[in-house]
PDB file of C-alpha atoms in Angstrom:
ATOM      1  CA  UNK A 733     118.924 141.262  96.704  1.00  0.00           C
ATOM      2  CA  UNK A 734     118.290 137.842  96.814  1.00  0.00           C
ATOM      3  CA  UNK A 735     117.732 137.680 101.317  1.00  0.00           C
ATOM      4  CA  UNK A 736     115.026 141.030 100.405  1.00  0.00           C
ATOM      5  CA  UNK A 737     113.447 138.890  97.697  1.00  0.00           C
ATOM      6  CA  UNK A 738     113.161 135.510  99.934  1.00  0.00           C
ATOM      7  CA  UNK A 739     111.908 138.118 102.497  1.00  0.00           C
ATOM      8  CA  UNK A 740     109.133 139.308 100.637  1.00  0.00           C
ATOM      9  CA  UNK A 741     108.094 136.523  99.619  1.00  0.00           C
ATOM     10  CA  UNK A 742     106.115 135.397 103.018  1.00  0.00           C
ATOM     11  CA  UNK A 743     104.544 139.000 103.594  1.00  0.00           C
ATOM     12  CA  UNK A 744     103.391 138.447 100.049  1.00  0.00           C
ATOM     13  CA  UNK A 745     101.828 135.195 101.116  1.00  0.00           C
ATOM     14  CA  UNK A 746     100.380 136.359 103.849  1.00  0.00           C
ATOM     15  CA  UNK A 747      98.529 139.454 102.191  1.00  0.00           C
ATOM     16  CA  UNK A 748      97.094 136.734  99.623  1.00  0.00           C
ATOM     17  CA  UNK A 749      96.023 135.234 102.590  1.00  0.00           C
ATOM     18  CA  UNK A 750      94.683 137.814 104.377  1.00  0.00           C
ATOM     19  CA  UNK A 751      92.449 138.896 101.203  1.00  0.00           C
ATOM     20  CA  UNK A 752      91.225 134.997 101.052  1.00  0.00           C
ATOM     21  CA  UNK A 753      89.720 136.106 104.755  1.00  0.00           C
ATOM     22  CA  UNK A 754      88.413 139.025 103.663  1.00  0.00           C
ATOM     23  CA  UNK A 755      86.617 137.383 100.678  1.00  0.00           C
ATOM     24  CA  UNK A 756      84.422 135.398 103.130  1.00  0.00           C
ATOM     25  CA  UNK A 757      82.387 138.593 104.661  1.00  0.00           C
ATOM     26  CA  UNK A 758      80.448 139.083 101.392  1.00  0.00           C
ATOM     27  CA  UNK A 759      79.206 135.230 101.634  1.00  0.00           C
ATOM     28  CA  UNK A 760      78.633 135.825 105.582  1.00  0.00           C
ATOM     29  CA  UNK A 761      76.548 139.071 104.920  1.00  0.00           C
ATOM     30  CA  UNK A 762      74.610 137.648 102.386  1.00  0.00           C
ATOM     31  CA  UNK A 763      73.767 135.087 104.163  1.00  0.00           C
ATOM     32  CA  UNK A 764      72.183 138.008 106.439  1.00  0.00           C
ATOM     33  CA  UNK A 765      70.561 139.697 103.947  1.00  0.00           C
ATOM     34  CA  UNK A 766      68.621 136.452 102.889  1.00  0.00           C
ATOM     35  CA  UNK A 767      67.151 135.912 106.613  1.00  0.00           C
ATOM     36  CA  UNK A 768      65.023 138.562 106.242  1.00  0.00           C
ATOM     37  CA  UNK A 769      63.398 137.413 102.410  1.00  0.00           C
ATOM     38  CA  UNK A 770      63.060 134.081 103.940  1.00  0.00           C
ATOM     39  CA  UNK A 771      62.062 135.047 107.903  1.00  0.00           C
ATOM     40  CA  UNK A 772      60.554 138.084 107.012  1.00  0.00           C
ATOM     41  CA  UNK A 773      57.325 136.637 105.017  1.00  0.00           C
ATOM     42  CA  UNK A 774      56.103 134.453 107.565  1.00  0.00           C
ATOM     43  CA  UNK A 775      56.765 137.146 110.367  1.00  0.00           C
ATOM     44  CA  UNK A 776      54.771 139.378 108.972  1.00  0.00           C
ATOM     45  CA  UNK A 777      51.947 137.286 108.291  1.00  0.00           C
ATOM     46  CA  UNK A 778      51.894 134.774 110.674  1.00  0.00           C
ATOM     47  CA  UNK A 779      52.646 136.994 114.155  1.00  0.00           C
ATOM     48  CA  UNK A 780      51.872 140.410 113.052  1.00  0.00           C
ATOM     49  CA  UNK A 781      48.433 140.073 110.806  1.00  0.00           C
ATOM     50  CA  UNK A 782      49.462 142.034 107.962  1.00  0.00           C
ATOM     51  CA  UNK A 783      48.246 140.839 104.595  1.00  0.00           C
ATOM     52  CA  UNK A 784      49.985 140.352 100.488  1.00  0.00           C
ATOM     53  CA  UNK A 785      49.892 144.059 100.316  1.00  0.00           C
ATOM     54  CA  UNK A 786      51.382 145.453 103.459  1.00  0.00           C
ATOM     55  CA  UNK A 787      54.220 142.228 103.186  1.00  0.00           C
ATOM     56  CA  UNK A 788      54.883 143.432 100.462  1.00  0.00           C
ATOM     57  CA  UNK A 789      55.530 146.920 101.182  1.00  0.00           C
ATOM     58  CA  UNK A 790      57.098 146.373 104.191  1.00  0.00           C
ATOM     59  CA  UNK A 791      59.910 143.778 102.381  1.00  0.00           C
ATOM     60  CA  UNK A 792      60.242 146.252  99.999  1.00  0.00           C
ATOM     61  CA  UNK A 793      61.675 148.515 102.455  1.00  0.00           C
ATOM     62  CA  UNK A 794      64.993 146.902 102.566  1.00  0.00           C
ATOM     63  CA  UNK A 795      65.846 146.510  99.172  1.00  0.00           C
ATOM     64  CA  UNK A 796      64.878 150.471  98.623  1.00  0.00           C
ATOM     65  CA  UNK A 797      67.117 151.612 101.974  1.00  0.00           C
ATOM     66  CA  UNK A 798      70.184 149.774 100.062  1.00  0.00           C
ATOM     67  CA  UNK A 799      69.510 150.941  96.655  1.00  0.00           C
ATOM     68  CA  UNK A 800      69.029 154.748  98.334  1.00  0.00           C
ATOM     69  CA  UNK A 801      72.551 154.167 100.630  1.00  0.00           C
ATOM     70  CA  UNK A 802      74.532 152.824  97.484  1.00  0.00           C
ATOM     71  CA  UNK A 803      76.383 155.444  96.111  1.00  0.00           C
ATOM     72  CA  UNK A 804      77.036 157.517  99.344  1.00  0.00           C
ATOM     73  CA  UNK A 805      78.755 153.867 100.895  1.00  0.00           C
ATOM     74  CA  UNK A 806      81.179 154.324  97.787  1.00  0.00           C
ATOM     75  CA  UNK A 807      81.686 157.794  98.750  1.00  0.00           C
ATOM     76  CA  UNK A 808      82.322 156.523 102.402  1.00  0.00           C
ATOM     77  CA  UNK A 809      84.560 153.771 101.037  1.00  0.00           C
ATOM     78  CA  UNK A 810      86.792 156.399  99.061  1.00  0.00           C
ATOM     79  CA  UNK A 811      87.013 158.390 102.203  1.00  0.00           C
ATOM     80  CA  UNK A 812      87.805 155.835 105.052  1.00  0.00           C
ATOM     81  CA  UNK A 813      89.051 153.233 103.306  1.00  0.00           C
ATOM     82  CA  UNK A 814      87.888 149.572 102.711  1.00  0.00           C
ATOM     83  CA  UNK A 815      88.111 147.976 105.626  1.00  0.00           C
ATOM     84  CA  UNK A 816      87.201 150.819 108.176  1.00  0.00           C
ATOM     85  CA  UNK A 817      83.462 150.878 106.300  1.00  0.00           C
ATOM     86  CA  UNK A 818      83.181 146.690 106.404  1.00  0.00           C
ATOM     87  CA  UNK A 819      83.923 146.575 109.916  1.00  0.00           C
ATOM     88  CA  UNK A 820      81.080 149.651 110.035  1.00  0.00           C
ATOM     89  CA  UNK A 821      78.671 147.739 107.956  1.00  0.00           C
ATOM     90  CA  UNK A 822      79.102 144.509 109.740  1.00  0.00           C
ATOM     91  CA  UNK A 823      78.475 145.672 113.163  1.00  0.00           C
ATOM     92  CA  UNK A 824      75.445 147.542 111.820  1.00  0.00           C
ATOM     93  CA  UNK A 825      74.291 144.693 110.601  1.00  0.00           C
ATOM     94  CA  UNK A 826      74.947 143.050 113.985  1.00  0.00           C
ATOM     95  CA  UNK A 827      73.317 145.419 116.140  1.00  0.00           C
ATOM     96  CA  UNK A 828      70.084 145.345 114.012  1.00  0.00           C
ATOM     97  CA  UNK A 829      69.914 141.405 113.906  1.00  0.00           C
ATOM     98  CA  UNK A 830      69.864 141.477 118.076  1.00  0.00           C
ATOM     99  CA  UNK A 831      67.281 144.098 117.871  1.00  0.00           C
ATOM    100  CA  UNK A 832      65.253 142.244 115.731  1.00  0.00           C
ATOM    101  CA  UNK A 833      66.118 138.835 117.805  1.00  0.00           C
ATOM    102  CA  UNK A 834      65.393 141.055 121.278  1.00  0.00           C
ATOM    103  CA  UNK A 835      62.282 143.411 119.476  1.00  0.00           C
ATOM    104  CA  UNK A 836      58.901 142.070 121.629  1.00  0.00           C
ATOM    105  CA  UNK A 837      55.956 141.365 119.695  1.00  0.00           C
ATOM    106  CA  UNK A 838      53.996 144.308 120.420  1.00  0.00           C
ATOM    107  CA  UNK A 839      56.487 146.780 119.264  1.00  0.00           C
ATOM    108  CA  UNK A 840      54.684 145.784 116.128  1.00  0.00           C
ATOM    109  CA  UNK A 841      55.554 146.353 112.299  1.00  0.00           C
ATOM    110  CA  UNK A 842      57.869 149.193 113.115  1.00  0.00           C
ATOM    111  CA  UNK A 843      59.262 146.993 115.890  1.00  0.00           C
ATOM    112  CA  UNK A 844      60.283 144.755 112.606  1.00  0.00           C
ATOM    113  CA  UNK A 845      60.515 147.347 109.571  1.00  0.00           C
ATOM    114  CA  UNK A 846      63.041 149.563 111.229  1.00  0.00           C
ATOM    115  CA  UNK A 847      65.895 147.458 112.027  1.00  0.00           C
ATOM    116  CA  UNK A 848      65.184 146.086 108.670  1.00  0.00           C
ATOM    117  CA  UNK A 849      66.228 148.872 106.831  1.00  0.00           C
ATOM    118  CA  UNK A 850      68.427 149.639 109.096  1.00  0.00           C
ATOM    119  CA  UNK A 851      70.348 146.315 108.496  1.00  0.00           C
ATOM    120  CA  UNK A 852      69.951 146.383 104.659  1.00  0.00           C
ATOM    121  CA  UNK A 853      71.770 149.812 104.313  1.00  0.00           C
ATOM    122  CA  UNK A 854      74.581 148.523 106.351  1.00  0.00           C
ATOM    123  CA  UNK A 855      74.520 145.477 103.941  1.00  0.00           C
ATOM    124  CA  UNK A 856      75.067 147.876 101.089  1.00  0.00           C
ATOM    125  CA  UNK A 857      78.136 149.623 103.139  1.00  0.00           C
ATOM    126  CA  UNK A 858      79.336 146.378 103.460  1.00  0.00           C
ATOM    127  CA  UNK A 859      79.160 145.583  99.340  1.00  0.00           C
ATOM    128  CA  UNK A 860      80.812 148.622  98.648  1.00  0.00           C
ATOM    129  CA  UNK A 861      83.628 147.846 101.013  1.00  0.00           C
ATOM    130  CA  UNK A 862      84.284 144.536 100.027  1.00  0.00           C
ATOM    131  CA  UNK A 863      84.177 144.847  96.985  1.00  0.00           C
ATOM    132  CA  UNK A 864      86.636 147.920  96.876  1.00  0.00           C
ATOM    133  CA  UNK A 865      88.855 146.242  99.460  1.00  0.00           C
ATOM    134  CA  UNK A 866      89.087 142.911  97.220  1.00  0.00           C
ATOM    135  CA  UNK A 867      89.167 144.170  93.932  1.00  0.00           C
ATOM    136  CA  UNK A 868      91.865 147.104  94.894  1.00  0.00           C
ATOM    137  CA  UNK A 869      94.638 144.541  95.879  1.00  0.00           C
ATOM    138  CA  UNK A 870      94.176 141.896  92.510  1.00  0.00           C
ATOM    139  CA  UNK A 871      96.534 142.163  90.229  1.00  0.00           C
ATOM    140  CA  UNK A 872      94.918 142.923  86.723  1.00  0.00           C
ATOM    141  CA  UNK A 873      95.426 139.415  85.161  1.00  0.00           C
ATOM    142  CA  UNK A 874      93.449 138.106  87.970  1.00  0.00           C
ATOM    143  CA  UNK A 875      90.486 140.583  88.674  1.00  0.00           C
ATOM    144  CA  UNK A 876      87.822 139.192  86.312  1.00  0.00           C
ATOM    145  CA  UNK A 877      88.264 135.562  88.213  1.00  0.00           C
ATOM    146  CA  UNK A 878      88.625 137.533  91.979  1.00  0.00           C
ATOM    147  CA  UNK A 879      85.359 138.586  90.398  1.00  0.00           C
ATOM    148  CA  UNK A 880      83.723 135.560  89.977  1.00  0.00           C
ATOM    149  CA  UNK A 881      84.874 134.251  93.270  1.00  0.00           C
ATOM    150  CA  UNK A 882      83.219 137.287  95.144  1.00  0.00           C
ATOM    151  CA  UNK A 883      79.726 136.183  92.697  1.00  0.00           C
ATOM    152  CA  UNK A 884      80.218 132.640  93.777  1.00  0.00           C
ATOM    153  CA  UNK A 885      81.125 133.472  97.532  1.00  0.00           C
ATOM    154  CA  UNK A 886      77.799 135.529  97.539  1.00  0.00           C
ATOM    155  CA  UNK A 887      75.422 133.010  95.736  1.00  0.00           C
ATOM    156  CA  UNK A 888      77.021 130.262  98.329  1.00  0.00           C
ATOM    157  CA  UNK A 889      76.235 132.608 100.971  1.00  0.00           C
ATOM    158  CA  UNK A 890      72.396 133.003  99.621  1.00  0.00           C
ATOM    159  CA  UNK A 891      71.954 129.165  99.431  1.00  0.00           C
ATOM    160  CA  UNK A 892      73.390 128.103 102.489  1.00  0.00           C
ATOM    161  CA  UNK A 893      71.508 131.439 104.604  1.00  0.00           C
ATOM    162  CA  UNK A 894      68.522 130.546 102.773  1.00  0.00           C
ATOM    163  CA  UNK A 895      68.475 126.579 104.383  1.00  0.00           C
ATOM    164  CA  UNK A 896      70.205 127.439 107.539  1.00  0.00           C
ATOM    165  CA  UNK A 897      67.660 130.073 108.264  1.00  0.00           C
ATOM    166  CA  UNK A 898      64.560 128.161 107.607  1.00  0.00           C
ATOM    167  CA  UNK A 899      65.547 125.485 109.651  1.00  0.00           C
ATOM    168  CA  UNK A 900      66.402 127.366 112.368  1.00  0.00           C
ATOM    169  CA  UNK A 901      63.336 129.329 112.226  1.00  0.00           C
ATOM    170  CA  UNK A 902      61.512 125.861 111.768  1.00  0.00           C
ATOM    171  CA  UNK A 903      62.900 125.091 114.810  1.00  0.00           C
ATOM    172  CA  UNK A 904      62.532 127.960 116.811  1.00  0.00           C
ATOM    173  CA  UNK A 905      58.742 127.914 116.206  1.00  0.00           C
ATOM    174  CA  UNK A 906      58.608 124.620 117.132  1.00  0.00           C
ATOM    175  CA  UNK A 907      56.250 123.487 114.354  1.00  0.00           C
ATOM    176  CA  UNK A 908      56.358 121.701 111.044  1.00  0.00           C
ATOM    177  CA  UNK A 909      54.372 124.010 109.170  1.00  0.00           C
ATOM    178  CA  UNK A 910      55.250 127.999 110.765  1.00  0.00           C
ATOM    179  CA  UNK A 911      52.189 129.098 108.069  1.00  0.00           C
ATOM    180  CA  UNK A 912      49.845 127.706 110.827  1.00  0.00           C
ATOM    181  CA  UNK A 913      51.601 128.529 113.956  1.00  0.00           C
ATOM    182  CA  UNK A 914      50.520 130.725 116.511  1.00  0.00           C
ATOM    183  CA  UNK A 915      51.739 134.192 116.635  1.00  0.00           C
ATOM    184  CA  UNK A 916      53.898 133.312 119.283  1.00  0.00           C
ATOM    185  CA  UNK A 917      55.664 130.732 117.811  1.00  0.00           C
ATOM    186  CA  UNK A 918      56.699 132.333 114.738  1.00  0.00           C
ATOM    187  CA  UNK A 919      57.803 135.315 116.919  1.00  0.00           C
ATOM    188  CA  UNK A 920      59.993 132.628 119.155  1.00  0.00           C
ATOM    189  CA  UNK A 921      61.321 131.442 115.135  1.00  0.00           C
ATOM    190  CA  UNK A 922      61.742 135.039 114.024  1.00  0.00           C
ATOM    191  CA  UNK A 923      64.056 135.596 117.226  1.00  0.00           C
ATOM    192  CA  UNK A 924      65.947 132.326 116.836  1.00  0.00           C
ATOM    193  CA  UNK A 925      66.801 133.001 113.346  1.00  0.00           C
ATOM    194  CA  UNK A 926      68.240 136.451 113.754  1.00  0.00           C
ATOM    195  CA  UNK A 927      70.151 135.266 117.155  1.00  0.00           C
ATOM    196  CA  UNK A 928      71.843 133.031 114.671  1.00  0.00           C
ATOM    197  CA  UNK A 929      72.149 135.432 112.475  1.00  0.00           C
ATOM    198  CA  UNK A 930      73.749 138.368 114.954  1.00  0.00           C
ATOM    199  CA  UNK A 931      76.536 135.535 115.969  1.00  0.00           C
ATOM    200  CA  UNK A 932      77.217 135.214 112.440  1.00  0.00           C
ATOM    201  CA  UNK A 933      77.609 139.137 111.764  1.00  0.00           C
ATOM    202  CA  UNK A 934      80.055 139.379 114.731  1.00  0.00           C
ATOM    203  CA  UNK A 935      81.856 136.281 112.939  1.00  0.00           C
ATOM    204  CA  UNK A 936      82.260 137.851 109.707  1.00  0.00           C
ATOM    205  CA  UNK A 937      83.175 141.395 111.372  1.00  0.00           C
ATOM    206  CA  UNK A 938      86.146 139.566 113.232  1.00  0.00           C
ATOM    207  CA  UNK A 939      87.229 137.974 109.980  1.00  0.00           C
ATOM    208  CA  UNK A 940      87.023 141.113 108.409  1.00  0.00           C
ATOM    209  CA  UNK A 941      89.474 142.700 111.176  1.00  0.00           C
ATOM    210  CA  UNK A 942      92.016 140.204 111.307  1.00  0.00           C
ATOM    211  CA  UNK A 943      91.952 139.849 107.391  1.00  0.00           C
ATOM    212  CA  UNK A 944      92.677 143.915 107.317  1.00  0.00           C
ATOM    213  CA  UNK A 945      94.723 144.346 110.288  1.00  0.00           C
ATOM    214  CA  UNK A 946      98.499 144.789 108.686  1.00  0.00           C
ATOM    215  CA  UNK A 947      97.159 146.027 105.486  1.00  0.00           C
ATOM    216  CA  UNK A 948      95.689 149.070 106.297  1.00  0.00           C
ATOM    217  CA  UNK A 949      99.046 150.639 107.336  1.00  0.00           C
ATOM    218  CA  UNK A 950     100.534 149.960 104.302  1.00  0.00           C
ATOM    219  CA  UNK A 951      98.513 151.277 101.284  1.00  0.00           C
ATOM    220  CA  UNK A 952      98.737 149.869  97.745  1.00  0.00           C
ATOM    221  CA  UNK A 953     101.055 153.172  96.984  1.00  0.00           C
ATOM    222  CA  UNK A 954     103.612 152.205  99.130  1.00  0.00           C
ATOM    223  CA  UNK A 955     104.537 148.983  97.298  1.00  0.00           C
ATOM    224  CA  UNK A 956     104.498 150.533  93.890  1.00  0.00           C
ATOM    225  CA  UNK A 957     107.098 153.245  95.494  1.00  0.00           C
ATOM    226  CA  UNK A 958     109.103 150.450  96.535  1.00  0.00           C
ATOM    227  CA  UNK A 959     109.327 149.067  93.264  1.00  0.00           C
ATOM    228  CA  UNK A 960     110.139 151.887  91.344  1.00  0.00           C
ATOM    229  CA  UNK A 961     112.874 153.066  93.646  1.00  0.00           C
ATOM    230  CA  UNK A 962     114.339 149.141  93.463  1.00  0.00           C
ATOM    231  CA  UNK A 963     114.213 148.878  89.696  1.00  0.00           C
ATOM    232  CA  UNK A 964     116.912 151.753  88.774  1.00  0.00           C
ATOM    233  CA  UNK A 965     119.278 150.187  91.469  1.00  0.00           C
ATOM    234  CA  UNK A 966     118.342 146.361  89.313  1.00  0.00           C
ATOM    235  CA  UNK A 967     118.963 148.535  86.182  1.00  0.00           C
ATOM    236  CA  UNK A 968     122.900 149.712  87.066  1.00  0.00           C
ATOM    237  CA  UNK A 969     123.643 146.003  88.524  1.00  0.00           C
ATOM    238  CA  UNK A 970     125.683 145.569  91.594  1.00  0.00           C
ATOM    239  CA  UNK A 971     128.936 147.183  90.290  1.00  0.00           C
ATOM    240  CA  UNK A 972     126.996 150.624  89.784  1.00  0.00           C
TER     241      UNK A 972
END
C-alpha cells in the first residue's frame, strides 16, 4: 500500500504540472485576440482607406463570429474532448495569423476581414476548451482560485499582447507615428505583427500538446474507479 501510494504520488505531480502548461494557452491566445483590436484600427485606416464607420463594422466582425461559434465550441468540447478542440482552435488561429501576415494589400478589406473572423471563432473554440480542460481536473476546494488564475492568465495575456504588438507593429512600419504612414508601411507593420503573432499560436498549440499528452488516455473516470475499488480493500485492513 504504502510503494502504490509513494508511486502515485509523482504521476500526481506531474498531472498538476501538466495542467500548469495547459493554463498558459488562454494567456497566449489572448494575447492573439488583442492584435487585431490594437493592429486592426490602424490597418484599416491607414492602408486600406476605410473610414469610423466601416472600422467599425469591420472590427465588429470578430467579436460577433465568437459570440455566434460559442455554444456549438462547448458542444464540440463535450464531444472530442478538451484538448483535441484547443489544439483545433490554436492551429486555426495559427493558420489565419500567416494569412493575414502573407494577405497582399490589394486583396483588400476581405483580404483582412476574413481571416479575422476566421481567427476569432477559433479563439472562442479555444475558451471553451481551456476552460473545460482546466476546470474539469480541479479539485472542488480549489476551482474558484483555478478560476481566478485562468482571469489573471488572460488579463496578463491582454496587457502584455497589447504592448508587444504595438511595438512590433511600430516597428514593422518603420515610423514613430503609423497614423501618418504610408499605406505601405502600415501594411509592412500589419504583417510583422501577425508573423509574431502566428509563432506565438504554434507556441501555445505545442504547450497545449505536451501539457495533454498522457492525460487524454486516462479520463477523470478512471481515477475515481480506482479509488472506489481501493477503499473496500483499506476498509477490511490487510488481514481481510
Amino acid at each position: 500500500g504504502g510503494d502504490r501510494a509513494g508511486a502515485a504520488r509523482p504521476r500526481a505531480r506531474a498531472r498538476q504540472d501538466r495542467r500548469a502548461v495547459l493554463r498558459e494557452a488562454p494567456a497566449l491566445a489572448r494575447g492573439l485576440a488583442i492584435t487585431t483590436q490594437v493592429v486592426g484600427p490602424f490597418h484599416l485606416s491607414g492602408a486600406l482607406g476605410l473610414d469610423a464607420a466601416r472600422i467599425g463594422l469591420a472590427m465588429a466582425s470578430g467579436p460577433l463570429a465568437a459570440a455566434l461559434v460559442g455554444l456549438p465550441a462547448g458542444r464540440l468540447v463535450d464531444q472530442w474532448g478538451a484538448g483535441r478542440v484547443l489544439r483545433l482552435g490554436l492551429a486555426a488561429m495559427a493558420a489565419c495569423c500567416a494569412a493575414l501576415a502573407l494577405a497582399p494589400l490589394g486583396w483588400g478589406v476581405t483580404g483582412y476581414v476574413l481571416p479575422l473572423v476566421l481567427s476569432t471563432a477559433a479563439y472562442a473554440l479555444v475558451q471553451a476548451a481551456n476552460n473545460t480542460g482546466v476546470m474539469a481536473q480541479a479539485t472542488a476546494e480549489r476551482r474558484g482560485q483555478v478560476s481566478g488564475l485562468l482571469g489573471l492568465s488572460r488579463n496578463l495575456g491582454l496587457l502584455a499582447g497589447a504592448w508587444l504588438m504595438g511595438a512590433v507593429f511600430v516597428f514593422g512600419a518603420g515610423v514613430p507615428v503609423p497614423a501618418v504612414a504610408a499605406p505601405q508601411a502600415v501594411a509592412a507593420g500589419t504583417q510583422a505583427a501577425f508573423a509574431l503573432a502566428t509563432l506565438l499560436a504554434l507556441a501555445g498549440w505545442g504547450l497545449s500538446r505536451a501539457a495533454t499528452t498522457g492525460t487524454a488516455s486516462t479520463p477523470p473516470s478512471a481515477d475515481c474507479r480506482t479509488a472506489r475499488s481501493a477503499a473496500p480493500s483499506r476498509a477490511r485492513g490487510p488481514g481481510a
